[in-house]
PDB file of C-alpha atoms in Angstrom:
ATOM      1  CA  GLN A   1       0.000   0.000   0.000  1.00 90.00           C
ATOM      2  CA  VAL A   2       1.397   3.363  -1.015  1.00 93.00           C
ATOM      3  CA  GLN A   3       1.533   5.962   1.717  1.00 96.00           C
ATOM      4  CA  LEU A   4       2.979   9.449   1.805  1.00 97.00           C
ATOM      5  CA  ALA A   5       3.441  11.022   5.211  1.00 97.00           C
ATOM      6  CA  GLU A   6       4.229  14.719   5.555  1.00 97.00           C
ATOM      7  CA  SER A   7       5.840  16.143   8.652  1.00 97.00           C
ATOM      8  CA  GLY A   8       7.586  19.288   9.806  1.00 98.00           C
ATOM      9  CA  GLY A   9       4.721  21.737   9.663  1.00 98.00           C
ATOM     10  CA  GLY A  10       3.963  24.143  12.446  1.00 98.00           C
ATOM     11  CA  LEU A  11       3.867  27.763  13.503  1.00 98.00           C
ATOM     12  CA  VAL A  12       6.732  30.024  12.504  1.00 98.00           C
ATOM     13  CA  GLN A  13       7.390  33.751  12.573  1.00 98.00           C
ATOM     14  CA  ALA A  14       7.553  35.659   9.310  1.00 98.00           C
ATOM     15  CA  GLY A  15      11.095  35.644   7.987  1.00 98.00           C
ATOM     16  CA  GLY A  16      11.823  32.301   9.567  1.00 98.00           C
ATOM     17  CA  SER A  17      12.512  28.905   8.067  1.00 98.00           C
ATOM     18  CA  LEU A  18      10.909  25.503   8.122  1.00 98.00           C
ATOM     19  CA  ARG A  19      11.686  22.186   6.474  1.00 98.00           C
ATOM     20  CA  LEU A  20       8.940  19.800   5.487  1.00 98.00           C
ATOM     21  CA  SER A  21       9.558  16.105   4.965  1.00 98.00           C
ATOM     22  CA  CYS A  22       7.574  13.547   3.019  1.00 98.00           C
ATOM     23  CA  ALA A  23       8.316   9.931   3.834  1.00 97.00           C
ATOM     24  CA  ALA A  24       7.111   7.447   1.231  1.00 96.00           C
ATOM     25  CA  SER A  25       6.295   3.807   1.805  1.00 96.00           C
ATOM     26  CA  GLY A  26       4.935   1.122  -0.475  1.00 94.00           C
ATOM     27  CA  LEU A  27       6.818   2.495  -3.466  1.00 91.00           C
ATOM     28  CA  THR A  28      10.338   2.935  -4.708  1.00 90.00           C
ATOM     29  CA  LEU A  29      10.816   6.668  -4.665  1.00 90.00           C
ATOM     30  CA  SER A  30      13.255   6.692  -7.589  1.00 91.00           C
ATOM     31  CA  THR A  31      10.476   5.540  -9.934  1.00 93.00           C
ATOM     32  CA  TYR A  32       8.280   8.564  -9.153  1.00 95.00           C
ATOM     33  CA  ALA A  33       8.440  12.252  -9.736  1.00 97.00           C
ATOM     34  CA  MET A  34       7.516  14.124  -6.576  1.00 97.00           C
ATOM     35  CA  GLY A  35       5.787  17.384  -5.910  1.00 98.00           C
ATOM     36  CA  TRP A  36       4.640  19.738  -3.196  1.00 98.00           C
ATOM     37  CA  PHE A  37       1.313  21.544  -3.349  1.00 98.00           C
ATOM     38  CA  ARG A  38      -0.433  23.806  -0.889  1.00 98.00           C
ATOM     39  CA  GLN A  39      -3.918  25.036  -0.143  1.00 98.00           C
ATOM     40  CA  PRO A  40      -4.177  28.413   1.604  1.00 97.00           C
ATOM     41  CA  PRO A  41      -7.259  29.097   3.729  1.00 94.00           C
ATOM     42  CA  GLY A  42     -10.305  29.616   1.543  1.00 96.00           C
ATOM     43  CA  GLN A  43      -8.342  29.115  -1.666  1.00 97.00           C
ATOM     44  CA  GLU A  44      -7.725  26.405  -4.230  1.00 97.00           C
ATOM     45  CA  ARG A  45      -4.829  23.986  -4.120  1.00 97.00           C
ATOM     46  CA  GLU A  46      -1.788  25.340  -5.911  1.00 98.00           C
ATOM     47  CA  PHE A  47       1.535  24.068  -7.149  1.00 98.00           C
ATOM     48  CA  VAL A  48       4.607  24.803  -5.062  1.00 98.00           C
ATOM     49  CA  ALA A  49       7.543  22.736  -6.335  1.00 98.00           C
ATOM     50  CA  SER A  50       8.381  19.466  -8.070  1.00 98.00           C
ATOM     51  CA  VAL A  51      11.393  17.262  -8.730  1.00 97.00           C
ATOM     52  CA  SER A  52      12.045  14.475 -11.230  1.00 96.00           C
ATOM     53  CA  HIS A  53      13.036  10.916 -10.383  1.00 92.00           C
ATOM     54  CA  PHE A  54      16.703  11.539  -9.724  1.00 91.00           C
ATOM     55  CA  GLY A  55      16.590  15.233  -8.966  1.00 91.00           C
ATOM     56  CA  GLY A  56      17.783  16.360 -12.383  1.00 91.00           C
ATOM     57  CA  THR A  57      14.796  18.600 -13.042  1.00 95.00           C
ATOM     58  CA  THR A  58      13.050  20.903 -10.600  1.00 96.00           C
ATOM     59  CA  TYR A  59      10.336  23.515 -10.909  1.00 97.00           C
ATOM     60  CA  ASN A  60       9.166  26.137  -8.479  1.00 98.00           C
ATOM     61  CA  ALA A  61       6.113  28.324  -8.418  1.00 98.00           C
ATOM     62  CA  ASP A  62       6.884  31.989  -9.025  1.00 98.00           C
ATOM     63  CA  SER A  63       5.627  32.818  -5.560  1.00 97.00           C
ATOM     64  CA  VAL A  64       8.335  30.719  -3.889  1.00 97.00           C
ATOM     65  CA  LYS A  65      11.308  31.076  -6.241  1.00 96.00           C
ATOM     66  CA  GLY A  66      14.431  32.009  -4.354  1.00 97.00           C
ATOM     67  CA  ARG A  67      12.869  31.040  -1.041  1.00 98.00           C
ATOM     68  CA  PHE A  68      11.844  27.375  -1.268  1.00 98.00           C
ATOM     69  CA  THR A  69      13.958  24.419  -2.356  1.00 98.00           C
ATOM     70  CA  ILE A  70      12.718  20.924  -3.139  1.00 98.00           C
ATOM     71  CA  SER A  71      15.077  17.984  -2.827  1.00 97.00           C
ATOM     72  CA  ARG A  72      14.903  14.233  -2.594  1.00 95.00           C
ATOM     73  CA  ASP A  73      16.820  11.406  -0.989  1.00 94.00           C
ATOM     74  CA  ASN A  74      15.855   8.264  -2.845  1.00 91.00           C
ATOM     75  CA  GLY A  75      17.889   6.105  -0.486  1.00 93.00           C
ATOM     76  CA  MET A  76      15.749   7.344   2.395  1.00 94.00           C
ATOM     77  CA  ASN A  77      12.541   7.378   0.338  1.00 94.00           C
ATOM     78  CA  THR A  78      12.050  10.962   1.433  1.00 96.00           C
ATOM     79  CA  VAL A  79      11.338  14.284  -0.253  1.00 97.00           C
ATOM     80  CA  TYR A  80      11.990  17.625   1.410  1.00 98.00           C
ATOM     81  CA  LEU A  81      10.802  21.173   1.047  1.00 98.00           C
ATOM     82  CA  GLN A  82      13.129  23.726   2.596  1.00 98.00           C
ATOM     83  CA  MET A  83      11.227  26.951   3.169  1.00 98.00           C
ATOM     84  CA  ASN A  84      13.133  30.134   3.936  1.00 98.00           C
ATOM     85  CA  SER A  85      12.079  33.756   4.327  1.00 98.00           C
ATOM     86  CA  LEU A  86       8.561  32.643   5.116  1.00 98.00           C
ATOM     87  CA  GLU A  87       5.732  35.094   4.630  1.00 98.00           C
ATOM     88  CA  ALA A  88       2.204  35.209   5.967  1.00 97.00           C
ATOM     89  CA  GLU A  89       1.005  34.348   2.467  1.00 97.00           C
ATOM     90  CA  ASP A  90       2.763  30.982   2.768  1.00 98.00           C
ATOM     91  CA  THR A  91       0.242  29.876   5.378  1.00 98.00           C
ATOM     92  CA  ALA A  92      -1.460  26.778   4.006  1.00 98.00           C
ATOM     93  CA  VAL A  93      -1.863  23.054   4.270  1.00 98.00           C
ATOM     94  CA  TYR A  94       1.059  21.549   2.384  1.00 98.00           C
ATOM     95  CA  TYR A  95       0.656  18.277   0.506  1.00 98.00           C
ATOM     96  CA  CYS A  96       3.209  15.838  -0.832  1.00 98.00           C
ATOM     97  CA  ALA A  97       2.391  13.949  -4.027  1.00 98.00           C
ATOM     98  CA  ALA A  98       3.922  11.221  -6.198  1.00 97.00           C
ATOM     99  CA  SER A  99       3.622  10.911  -9.973  1.00 97.00           C
ATOM    100  CA  ARG A 100       4.316   8.036 -12.345  1.00 94.00           C
ATOM    101  CA  LYS A 101       5.440  10.537 -14.971  1.00 90.00           C
ATOM    102  CA  TYR A 102       9.089  10.216 -15.875  1.00 83.00           C
ATOM    103  CA  LEU A 103      11.805  12.434 -17.302  1.00 85.00           C
ATOM    104  CA  THR A 104       9.907  15.415 -15.995  1.00 94.00           C
ATOM    105  CA  ALA A 105       8.645  17.084 -12.835  1.00 97.00           C
ATOM    106  CA  PRO A 106       4.920  17.683 -13.299  1.00 97.00           C
ATOM    107  CA  ARG A 107       3.339  20.920 -12.141  1.00 97.00           C
ATOM    108  CA  ALA A 108      -0.311  19.946 -12.560  1.00 97.00           C
ATOM    109  CA  SER A 109      -2.074  18.202  -9.707  1.00 97.00           C
ATOM    110  CA  ALA A 110      -3.898  15.947 -12.188  1.00 97.00           C
ATOM    111  CA  GLU A 111      -0.577  14.355 -13.099  1.00 97.00           C
ATOM    112  CA  TYR A 112      -0.084  12.967  -9.600  1.00 97.00           C
ATOM    113  CA  ASP A 113      -1.237   9.531  -8.515  1.00 97.00           C
ATOM    114  CA  TYR A 114      -0.709   9.505  -4.756  1.00 97.00           C
ATOM    115  CA  TRP A 115      -1.176  12.178  -2.127  1.00 98.00           C
ATOM    116  CA  GLY A 116      -0.319  12.628   1.500  1.00 98.00           C
ATOM    117  CA  GLN A 117      -2.746  13.893   4.110  1.00 97.00           C
ATOM    118  CA  GLY A 118      -1.088  17.273   4.424  1.00 97.00           C
ATOM    119  CA  THR A 119       0.672  19.234   7.125  1.00 98.00           C
ATOM    120  CA  GLN A 120      -0.307  22.686   8.355  1.00 98.00           C
ATOM    121  CA  VAL A 121       2.136  25.558   8.027  1.00 98.00           C
ATOM    122  CA  THR A 122       1.176  28.793   9.740  1.00 98.00           C
ATOM    123  CA  VAL A 123       3.305  31.910   9.388  1.00 98.00           C
ATOM    124  CA  SER A 124       2.651  34.721  11.834  1.00 97.00           C
ATOM    125  CA  SER A 125       3.441  38.324  10.994  1.00 90.00           C
TER     126      SER A 125
END
């Protein structure tokens, strides 16, 4: 059974940093592209960042470029999202997702096959 488990969310002051982790089980991480999405309060789910199977390709939403970094450790079956210079607008539930697409890092939620339950990130100003 495939499971994705996010962790690392919490409350942080604006300007601070936080690192989210996504531990995968029931799949070999190197065979999946991985992505992070978020859903701010009262808004639709949006793309944050994605990484291809071996980390060769990454994409970041314009809103987080220069502040967030996605990375993966296939040996640990874990994907990370390092978030720096956090802003109040980053407050959202953050979701980890896995995609069977290869040689790319999808940015559309419809391209993902498995999803975690999400972790809350709250940034206070």
